[in-house]
Amino acid sequence: MAAKAGPPSSKDGAGRPADSASRLPDRLAINTATTERLLTGFIANEVRKVGFQRVVVGLSGGIDSALSAFLAARALGPENVTAIMMPYRTSSPESLADAQSVVDHLAVGSKLIEITPMADAFIAQSNADTNKRKGNVMARTRMVVLYDQSEALNALVLGTSNKTELLLGYGTLHGDMASAINPLGDLYKTQVWALSEALGVPDSIVNKPPTADLWVGQTDEGELGFSYRAVDEVLFQLVDERYSEDELVERGYDATFVRKVARLIMISQFKRALPVIAKISARTITREFRYPRDWGR
Amino acid sequence: MKIALAQIAPKLGDLPSNLALHLEWIRQAKQSGCDLVVFPELSLTGYFLEELAYHVCLRLDSPELGQLCEAARGTSAVVSFVEETSDFHYFISAAFIEDGAIKHVHRKVYLPTYGMFTDQRYFAEGDRIRAFDAGFGRVGLLICEDFWHNSAVSILAADGANYLINVSSSPGRGVVTGGRTLGSSDAVEMLNRMYAQFFTSFVFFCNRVGYEDGINFWGGSEVIGPDGECLAKAPYFDEQLLCVEIDPSALRRVRINLPLLRDEKLELTLREYQRILEQRFGR
């Protein structure tokens, strides 16, 4: 169950009214067997019907990419999954060890491709002098490596962004957000924990604090300023259940926290959309020219 | 009487491939001795077509439908497609095929245009709901969202339908806990049982499977008897040609025990609807 999975956090329950604690986790809980069936079916279907058999997935040692790899191995068979491990010199050795444990457990193919020389060359030449710029360079270097491997291995890039980070905009555009298909994009982080537990993702990965591991000591919850458990409660009610901000405040959630989350959703909308096209013609792509991606598939 | 529910996964916008699939499954249903084979909503084209609708539409006199009529000789079939009319309106239609010809066409009346659905952006609304006589009995044919409107099913029951057919492309959503499968399957299964029970009729529900742009269709096609009992059920998410023997005499026994349709007050209903139209809607 989601309620007991996941890392401890000093901020757990921040802004949550006491009386909701017992009911909300039930609404956020998922049937893990059905979810697994839907997601393995999704991967097999969306990969094969466009003429591919294989996927590549960037494996960081964190829970999201571990879960994507588990689902892909079950959907396509381990022989059709290649995990790409792309450490930077500041990446924690535990991350690499955890990624290797996923590779060993699943018996999928793997490649270790250090991004340090590529990223450092870029950082030096472009004078990327802040953590944010360096972090973006690392995320986008990994994207370049993954898409190159995608071509080399005739495999689609499998995404690892979950619904929580997509809604908060907590990801790098054209970096870790880039993929061909994403099985996790409609699962909140707490649901990722629950499904990972059910699928047997190693405990060391499920239980450690989530981190983008872009610089030493970084953790998601430290950077965001709230816990995933707390923010998932608010996101789920704002987005899935369509409660208004005012209604959540009336229900006892901390007003500052609720407004902050709602604002993060709003200001990150561009990350969830294609680049906006200036309308000139009578039939503009995405306006009047509307076709499903699975056209003819 | 033996019926088949063809729980297929059509290819989105690939008419020739879906036509071949229909011909093959019709052949199999005939081989199994089925009197009727039912395909899901937009079985010949796939569901979330958007502008592909204008590429894959068919006229009622199209060679593709002609081929299906020929192939289905010896059984009856329900197939669904985008219908183009001579004045260039586009409908989500389902055709009932019998004796080598189209016997009845139902055009989807209720076009969901909310949430994930965009039917009304592309399609015209059907304007009639009518039962018709097939070789095996009187049939009422509806498409997916139509079945969510009890008035549509009520009309068919009043029109004498003994067999209610619901062809669907129902997307799976709402992964819920507690041993159930999906929010959307729970709801539709409840409707199917409720209508079978309320209208003491058979319900044939054919839903598709497969994925379109990441959206899954949950299948779970089923036959419900006139007492509300589920007689046969296809799996969730996987293709299956579900063949099931049903006993039409159940209609007689159930309706003697539960003469709800006999006791319906059509004139009273009509009077009250008329009053409501005048008082609440000024017509």
XYZ file of C-alpha atoms in Angstrom:
580
model
C 0.000 0.000 0.000
C 1.081 3.547 -0.721
C 0.671 4.494 2.905
C 3.754 2.700 4.147
C 6.001 2.865 1.102
C 8.439 5.648 0.506
C 11.086 7.478 2.390
C 10.744 9.099 5.763
C 10.489 12.865 5.608
C 10.609 15.504 8.259
C 7.994 17.466 6.341
C 5.544 14.601 5.977
C 1.996 15.796 6.385
C 2.916 19.454 6.005
C -0.234 21.450 5.488
C -2.518 18.467 5.822
C -5.572 18.685 8.066
C -5.635 15.949 10.676
C -9.080 14.633 9.779
C -8.274 13.911 6.139
C -5.328 11.681 6.849
C -7.329 8.505 7.133
C -9.481 8.897 4.029
C -7.310 10.468 1.361
C -4.669 7.744 1.056
C -7.509 5.346 0.206
C -8.614 7.510 -2.698
C -5.024 7.858 -3.927
C -4.406 4.132 -3.627
C -4.302 2.114 -6.843
C -5.049 -1.464 -7.746
C -1.460 -2.419 -8.494
C -2.349 -5.575 -10.457
C -4.626 -3.681 -12.852
C -2.144 -0.848 -13.146
C 0.648 -3.273 -14.008
C -1.563 -4.926 -16.638
C -2.466 -1.566 -18.201
C 1.109 -0.291 -18.256
C 2.783 -3.441 -19.573
C 0.061 -3.602 -22.227
C 0.690 0.053 -23.028
C 4.431 -0.473 -23.477
C 4.067 -3.612 -25.612
C 1.371 -2.017 -27.763
C 2.876 1.415 -28.296
C 6.357 0.007 -29.000
C 5.408 -2.811 -31.353
C 2.738 -1.122 -33.399
C 5.195 1.497 -34.606
C 7.531 -1.274 -35.745
C 9.915 -1.521 -32.790
C 10.688 -4.401 -30.439
C 13.037 -2.726 -27.998
C 13.351 0.195 -25.583
C 16.222 2.031 -23.958
C 15.734 3.563 -20.552
C 18.057 5.839 -18.637
C 18.577 4.187 -15.262
C 19.563 6.637 -12.525
C 19.304 4.416 -9.475
C 16.105 6.212 -8.483
C 12.662 4.742 -8.211
C 11.022 6.176 -11.330
C 13.500 4.793 -13.829
C 13.667 1.518 -11.871
C 9.894 1.145 -12.165
C 9.935 1.986 -15.893
C 12.621 -0.661 -16.405
C 10.650 -3.262 -14.411
C 7.515 -2.595 -16.456
C 9.435 -2.718 -19.753
C 11.146 -5.989 -18.850
C 7.775 -7.553 -18.098
C 6.154 -6.069 -21.203
C 8.838 -6.840 -23.774
C 11.098 -9.417 -22.126
C 14.459 -8.443 -20.564
C 16.271 -9.148 -23.842
C 14.432 -6.198 -25.392
C 15.344 -3.666 -22.710
C 18.656 -1.853 -22.488
C 19.322 0.210 -19.383
C 21.702 3.100 -19.924
C 23.531 4.284 -16.809
C 24.895 7.790 -17.257
C 26.713 8.976 -14.147
C 28.389 12.363 -13.867
C 31.468 12.736 -11.688
C 29.408 14.199 -8.835
C 26.764 11.471 -9.015
C 26.559 9.419 -5.866
C 28.183 5.952 -6.085
C 25.102 4.529 -4.329
C 22.975 5.662 -7.292
C 25.103 3.622 -9.677
C 25.053 0.644 -7.317
C 21.261 0.830 -7.092
C 20.963 1.085 -10.877
C 23.222 -1.961 -11.231
C 21.029 -3.881 -8.785
C 18.039 -3.259 -11.094
C 20.025 -4.489 -14.098
C 21.073 -7.617 -12.194
C 17.601 -8.269 -10.858
C 15.904 -7.941 -14.239
C 18.702 -9.440 -16.351
C 18.244 -6.647 -18.903
C 21.047 -5.426 -21.125
C 22.980 -2.421 -19.877
C 25.528 0.162 -20.902
C 27.568 2.456 -18.694
C 28.153 5.760 -20.450
C 29.888 8.407 -18.339
C 28.615 11.842 -19.249
C 31.396 13.705 -17.415
C 33.607 14.427 -20.474
C 30.666 15.556 -22.605
C 28.961 17.620 -19.939
C 32.207 19.165 -18.647
C 33.252 20.171 -22.158
C 29.911 21.866 -22.618
C 29.919 23.481 -19.192
C 33.444 24.832 -19.738
C 32.711 26.235 -23.163
C 29.371 27.783 -22.213
C 30.439 28.998 -18.759
C 27.496 27.260 -17.137
C 28.184 28.539 -13.653
C 25.073 27.792 -11.599
C 23.747 24.518 -10.240
C 20.629 24.995 -12.316
C 22.521 25.497 -15.580
C 24.848 22.603 -14.854
C 21.920 20.405 -13.855
C 20.099 21.219 -17.090
C 23.238 20.444 -19.102
C 23.528 17.066 -17.390
C 19.852 16.245 -17.963
C 20.085 17.269 -21.618
C 23.382 15.439 -22.145
C 21.663 12.292 -20.904
C 18.844 12.948 -23.380
C 21.353 13.183 -26.237
C 23.001 9.936 -25.142
C 19.637 8.169 -24.858
C 18.442 9.293 -28.285
C 21.764 8.281 -29.800
C 21.416 4.847 -28.198
C 17.846 4.758 -29.416
C 19.156 5.039 -32.969
C 22.075 2.670 -32.382
C 19.923 -0.040 -30.821
C 16.797 0.519 -32.924
C 14.893 1.078 -29.702
C 12.412 3.649 -28.416
C 13.293 5.890 -25.471
C 11.149 4.967 -22.490
C 10.105 7.871 -20.283
C 10.336 8.041 -16.516
C 8.559 11.287 -15.547
C 5.741 10.811 -13.052
C 2.552 12.849 -12.715
C 3.737 14.721 -9.630
C 6.853 16.127 -11.304
C 5.035 16.770 -14.588
C 2.368 18.799 -12.781
C 4.923 20.717 -10.729
C 7.199 21.267 -13.715
C 9.965 19.598 -11.719
C 11.978 18.347 -14.674
C 14.181 19.617 -17.476
C 12.436 20.350 -20.761
C 14.133 18.355 -23.541
C 16.120 16.639 -20.793
C 14.677 14.029 -18.452
C 11.211 14.985 -19.754
C 12.073 13.752 -23.267
C 10.881 10.299 -24.310
C 8.978 8.431 -27.008
C 6.483 6.855 -24.630
C 5.980 7.371 -20.920
C 4.298 4.719 -18.781
C 4.527 6.729 -15.528
C 3.076 10.099 -16.507
C -0.353 9.414 -14.962
C 0.988 8.041 -11.658
C 1.652 10.264 -8.670
C 4.914 9.707 -6.815
C 3.139 7.949 -3.952
C 1.516 5.643 -6.523
C 4.946 5.010 -8.065
C 6.091 3.873 -4.610
C 3.111 1.542 -4.251
C 3.488 -0.012 -7.695
C 7.265 -0.368 -7.237
C 6.740 -2.254 -4.001
C 4.191 -4.528 -5.640
C 6.539 -5.283 -8.545
C 9.494 -6.044 -6.300
C 11.739 -3.064 -7.003
C 14.630 -3.452 -4.501
C 13.879 -1.975 -1.068
C 17.004 0.163 -1.081
C 15.573 2.051 -4.072
C 12.001 2.273 -2.764
C 13.057 3.516 0.640
C 15.695 6.126 -0.157
C 14.919 9.839 -0.419
C 14.210 10.779 -4.056
C 16.909 12.896 -5.690
C 17.745 14.170 -9.148
C 21.384 13.618 -8.034
C 22.564 16.615 -10.029
C 24.710 17.921 -7.195
C 25.946 16.495 -3.923
C 23.327 16.417 -1.192
C 20.420 17.371 -3.461
C 17.057 15.819 -2.577
C 13.742 16.436 -4.339
C 11.894 17.175 -1.133
C 14.637 19.503 0.097
C 14.612 21.408 -3.159
C 10.825 21.555 -3.506
C 10.316 22.485 0.135
C 7.569 19.950 0.808
C 7.167 16.180 0.910
C 5.820 14.139 -2.005
C 3.197 12.693 0.286
C 1.919 16.138 1.213
C 1.989 17.532 -2.309
C 0.366 14.434 -3.827
C -2.593 14.908 -1.507
C -3.089 18.443 -2.739
C -2.360 17.684 -6.405
C -4.731 14.722 -6.423
C -7.561 16.789 -5.008
C -6.917 19.817 -7.216
C -6.393 17.868 -10.445
C -8.113 14.488 -10.267
C -10.954 15.407 -7.956
C -11.390 18.987 -9.199
C -11.554 20.634 -5.782
C -10.889 24.361 -5.895
C -8.031 25.945 -3.976
C -10.556 27.618 -1.674
C -12.281 24.326 -0.989
C -9.008 22.709 0.020
C -8.228 25.615 2.345
C -11.727 25.277 3.822
C -10.988 21.610 4.360
C -8.041 22.574 6.502
C -5.036 22.571 4.150
C -2.478 25.290 4.659
C -3.438 28.173 2.373
C 0.120 29.170 1.478
C 0.971 25.603 0.546
C -2.160 25.116 -1.586
C -1.605 28.417 -3.455
C 2.044 27.539 -4.034
C 1.154 24.158 -5.539
C -1.572 25.660 -7.732
C 0.859 28.301 -8.959
C 3.509 25.698 -9.798
C 0.943 23.850 -11.932
C 0.048 27.067 -13.745
C 3.522 28.375 -14.444
C 4.783 24.999 -15.700
C 1.990 24.499 -18.251
C 4.423 25.280 -21.092
C 6.468 22.225 -20.167
C 3.478 20.011 -20.855
C 2.744 21.478 -24.290
C 4.345 21.522 -27.703
C 6.006 24.816 -28.684
C 3.273 27.310 -29.458
C 2.768 27.973 -33.175
C 1.837 31.412 -34.510
C -1.377 31.033 -36.478
C -1.252 32.200 -40.091
C -3.164 29.747 -42.268
C -6.698 28.375 -42.192
C -5.412 24.984 -41.132
C -2.753 25.187 -38.477
C -0.985 22.232 -36.916
C -2.627 21.376 -33.560
C -5.555 23.771 -34.198
C -7.504 22.588 -37.238
C -4.977 19.941 -38.281
C -5.715 17.379 -35.608
C -4.633 13.789 -35.930
C -3.944 11.134 -33.341
C -0.327 10.153 -32.936
C -1.284 6.502 -33.532
C -2.453 7.418 -37.053
C -2.810 4.179 -39.031
C -1.416 2.035 -36.187
C -29.567 -19.339 -30.363
C -25.854 -18.639 -30.449
C -24.291 -15.202 -30.524
C -20.719 -13.971 -30.828
C -19.184 -10.802 -29.412
C -16.078 -9.864 -31.406
C -13.860 -8.131 -28.870
C -11.260 -6.833 -31.312
C -8.468 -4.234 -31.266
C -8.946 -2.257 -34.490
C -6.064 -0.312 -36.000
C -6.639 3.417 -35.801
C -7.534 4.747 -39.222
C -6.540 1.593 -41.135
C -9.723 0.598 -42.922
C -8.322 -2.212 -45.144
C -6.676 -3.957 -42.211
C -9.784 -3.670 -40.050
C -11.988 -4.891 -42.898
C -9.786 -7.991 -43.230
C -10.094 -8.522 -39.472
C -13.899 -8.351 -39.713
C -14.014 -10.817 -42.593
C -11.856 -13.281 -40.664
C -13.818 -13.024 -37.409
C -17.153 -13.284 -39.259
C -15.833 -16.454 -40.900
C -14.898 -17.850 -37.486
C -18.251 -16.917 -35.964
C -20.069 -18.639 -38.823
C -17.862 -21.680 -38.406
C -18.887 -21.794 -34.732
C -22.523 -21.750 -35.810
C -23.333 -18.277 -34.484
C -26.596 -16.586 -35.468
C -25.215 -13.125 -34.759
C -21.768 -11.583 -34.504
C -21.422 -8.133 -32.924
C -18.427 -5.827 -33.403
C -17.685 -2.801 -31.169
C -18.187 0.915 -31.830
C -16.189 2.171 -34.844
C -14.901 -1.354 -35.331
C -13.848 -0.611 -38.907
C -11.846 2.500 -38.079
C -10.848 2.788 -34.414
C -12.250 5.399 -32.060
C -10.152 8.535 -31.387
C -9.985 9.447 -35.079
C -10.111 13.232 -34.905
C -9.696 14.401 -38.525
C -8.950 10.866 -39.688
C -12.733 10.505 -39.613
C -12.879 12.238 -42.998
C -10.311 9.833 -44.473
C -11.917 6.570 -43.423
C -15.637 7.329 -43.791
C -17.947 5.064 -45.784
C -21.171 5.562 -47.717
C -23.873 3.001 -47.012
C -23.453 1.724 -50.595
C -19.666 1.417 -50.300
C -17.894 -1.710 -51.594
C -16.481 -2.337 -48.102
C -19.940 -2.645 -46.543
C -21.007 -4.674 -49.592
C -18.177 -7.096 -48.904
C -19.245 -7.424 -45.269
C -22.861 -8.056 -46.310
C -21.721 -10.870 -48.585
C -19.362 -12.334 -45.988
C -22.061 -12.336 -43.329
C -24.553 -14.362 -45.398
C -25.805 -17.188 -43.206
C -25.512 -15.157 -40.003
C -26.307 -11.620 -38.819
C -23.684 -9.020 -38.003
C -23.356 -5.618 -36.371
C -20.453 -3.525 -37.643
C -19.646 0.095 -36.900
C -17.994 2.820 -38.969
C -17.933 6.502 -39.866
C -20.901 7.071 -42.164
C -20.733 9.831 -44.762
C -24.043 11.027 -46.182
C -24.628 12.560 -49.614
C -24.856 15.992 -47.987
C -21.507 15.389 -46.261
C -22.557 14.887 -42.720
C -20.531 12.376 -40.745
C -22.093 9.997 -38.250
C -20.823 7.325 -35.913
C -23.019 4.535 -37.231
C -23.674 0.871 -36.564
C -25.223 -1.305 -39.263
C -27.217 -4.433 -38.640
C -26.511 -6.789 -41.531
C -28.734 -9.738 -42.391
C -29.385 -11.843 -45.486
C -26.692 -10.068 -47.430
C -28.038 -6.564 -46.857
C -28.047 -3.730 -44.339
C -31.298 -4.075 -42.465
C -30.970 -1.198 -40.027
C -28.575 1.664 -39.341
C -28.328 3.349 -35.976
C -26.553 6.706 -35.856
C -25.090 7.574 -32.455
C -27.440 10.101 -30.875
C -25.488 11.108 -27.782
C -22.042 12.332 -28.759
C -19.849 12.732 -25.681
C -17.912 15.988 -25.836
C -16.437 16.373 -22.397
C -13.368 15.200 -20.557
C -11.340 13.090 -22.985
C -14.121 12.923 -25.593
C -14.502 15.068 -28.713
C -17.274 13.305 -30.690
C -19.319 16.405 -31.382
C -16.382 18.251 -32.832
C -16.373 15.885 -35.792
C -19.711 14.098 -35.955
C -23.385 14.867 -36.510
C -25.976 13.571 -34.045
C -28.363 10.794 -34.967
C -32.015 11.789 -34.665
C -33.864 8.528 -34.223
C -33.980 5.583 -31.858
C -35.953 2.660 -33.252
C -36.251 -1.059 -32.651
C -36.365 -3.365 -35.685
C -37.143 -6.982 -36.508
C -34.236 -9.284 -37.134
C -34.548 -12.938 -38.080
C -34.124 -14.053 -34.475
C -36.279 -11.379 -32.789
C -36.809 -7.690 -32.190
C -33.632 -5.734 -31.635
C -32.638 -2.360 -30.198
C -29.208 -1.138 -31.261
C -27.338 1.680 -29.485
C -23.785 2.997 -29.482
C -21.761 3.475 -26.292
C -22.778 6.886 -24.853
C -26.383 6.295 -26.003
C -26.538 3.545 -23.392
C -25.791 6.048 -20.645
C -29.142 7.703 -21.396
C -31.903 5.587 -19.924
C -34.430 7.403 -22.121
C -32.754 5.869 -25.192
C -33.048 2.374 -23.792
C -36.597 3.049 -22.554
C -37.660 3.996 -26.063
C -36.294 0.757 -27.472
C -37.985 -1.290 -24.759
C -41.268 0.485 -25.465
C -40.711 -0.213 -29.146
C -40.670 -3.915 -28.359
C -36.978 -4.740 -28.370
C -36.150 -8.034 -26.680
C -32.459 -7.861 -27.464
C -30.585 -4.695 -26.514
C -27.232 -4.356 -28.250
C -24.649 -1.862 -26.972
C -21.573 -1.482 -29.156
C -18.842 0.455 -27.356
C -15.341 1.843 -27.388
C -15.125 2.460 -23.680
C -11.750 3.767 -22.449
C -10.429 2.323 -19.205
C -9.831 4.877 -16.475
C -9.945 5.139 -12.739
C -7.693 2.355 -11.454
C -9.455 1.651 -8.205
C -8.672 -0.476 -5.205
C -10.702 -3.144 -3.522
C -10.519 -6.058 -5.947
C -12.432 -4.304 -8.717
C -10.884 -3.495 -12.080
C -11.610 0.051 -13.243
C -13.991 2.848 -12.425
C -15.238 2.869 -16.012
C -15.829 -0.899 -16.195
C -17.676 -0.907 -12.879
C -20.068 1.730 -14.126
C -20.825 0.131 -17.489
C -21.273 -3.324 -15.987
C -23.781 -1.871 -13.561
C -25.680 -0.236 -16.435
C -25.763 -3.462 -18.447
C -27.232 -5.416 -15.529
C -29.626 -2.643 -14.632
C -31.068 -2.364 -18.143
C -31.378 -6.145 -18.519
C -33.255 -6.235 -15.214
C -35.409 -3.106 -15.715
C -36.378 -3.986 -19.271
C -36.357 -7.762 -18.767
C -34.349 -8.068 -21.972
C -31.116 -9.579 -23.143
C -28.206 -7.151 -23.235
C -25.321 -7.809 -25.636
C -22.448 -5.498 -24.758
C -19.467 -5.543 -27.108
C -16.504 -3.391 -26.107
C -13.135 -3.195 -27.831
C -9.609 -3.646 -26.491
C -6.218 -2.207 -27.466
C -4.649 1.239 -27.079
C -4.907 4.508 -28.990
C -2.410 7.240 -28.080
C -1.915 5.651 -24.679
C -5.630 5.300 -23.975
C -6.683 1.742 -23.221
C -10.016 0.107 -24.010
C -10.985 -2.414 -21.369
C -13.012 -5.027 -23.243
C -15.033 -7.096 -20.782
C -17.759 -7.705 -23.384
C -20.696 -9.548 -21.896
C -24.105 -11.084 -22.383
C -26.675 -10.379 -19.679
C -29.887 -12.387 -19.456
C -33.341 -10.819 -18.954
C -33.124 -11.555 -15.225
C -29.946 -9.434 -14.921
C -27.599 -12.418 -14.647
C -24.327 -12.356 -16.544
C -24.351 -15.327 -18.942
C -20.891 -14.919 -20.432
C -18.027 -12.497 -20.190
C -14.923 -11.855 -22.264
C -11.653 -11.003 -20.497
C -10.542 -7.492 -19.696
C -7.938 -6.007 -22.071
C -7.448 -9.065 -24.361
C -9.036 -9.885 -27.697
C -11.613 -12.648 -27.788
C -14.398 -13.956 -29.983
C -16.878 -14.720 -27.226
C -19.429 -17.274 -28.484
C -22.336 -17.999 -26.211
C -25.492 -20.054 -26.424
C -28.540 -18.224 -25.091
C -32.078 -19.408 -24.491
C -34.636 -16.943 -25.899
C -37.423 -18.651 -23.925
C -35.969 -16.966 -20.839
C -37.767 -13.820 -22.034
C -41.168 -15.488 -21.604
C -40.406 -16.895 -18.176
C -38.867 -13.693 -16.832
C -41.661 -11.477 -18.141
C -44.398 -13.665 -16.653
C -42.657 -13.377 -13.303
C -41.863 -9.702 -13.697
C -44.320 -7.990 -16.103
C -42.722 -4.559 -15.819
C -42.960 -3.777 -19.528
C -46.650 -4.799 -19.637
C -47.368 -2.336 -16.836
C -45.467 0.597 -18.318
C -47.681 3.674 -18.723
C -46.563 5.140 -22.024
C -49.365 7.712 -22.270
C -48.796 8.913 -18.738
C -45.080 9.217 -19.448
C -45.766 11.119 -22.645
C -48.280 13.448 -20.923
C -45.847 14.264 -18.171
C -42.977 14.826 -20.593
C -45.267 17.089 -22.620
C -46.148 19.042 -19.482
C -42.468 19.318 -18.542
C -41.616 20.544 -22.027
C -44.281 23.250 -21.754
C -43.729 24.271 -18.142
C -39.978 24.061 -17.898
C -38.847 24.607 -21.470
C -41.700 26.743 -22.842
C -42.468 24.488 -25.827
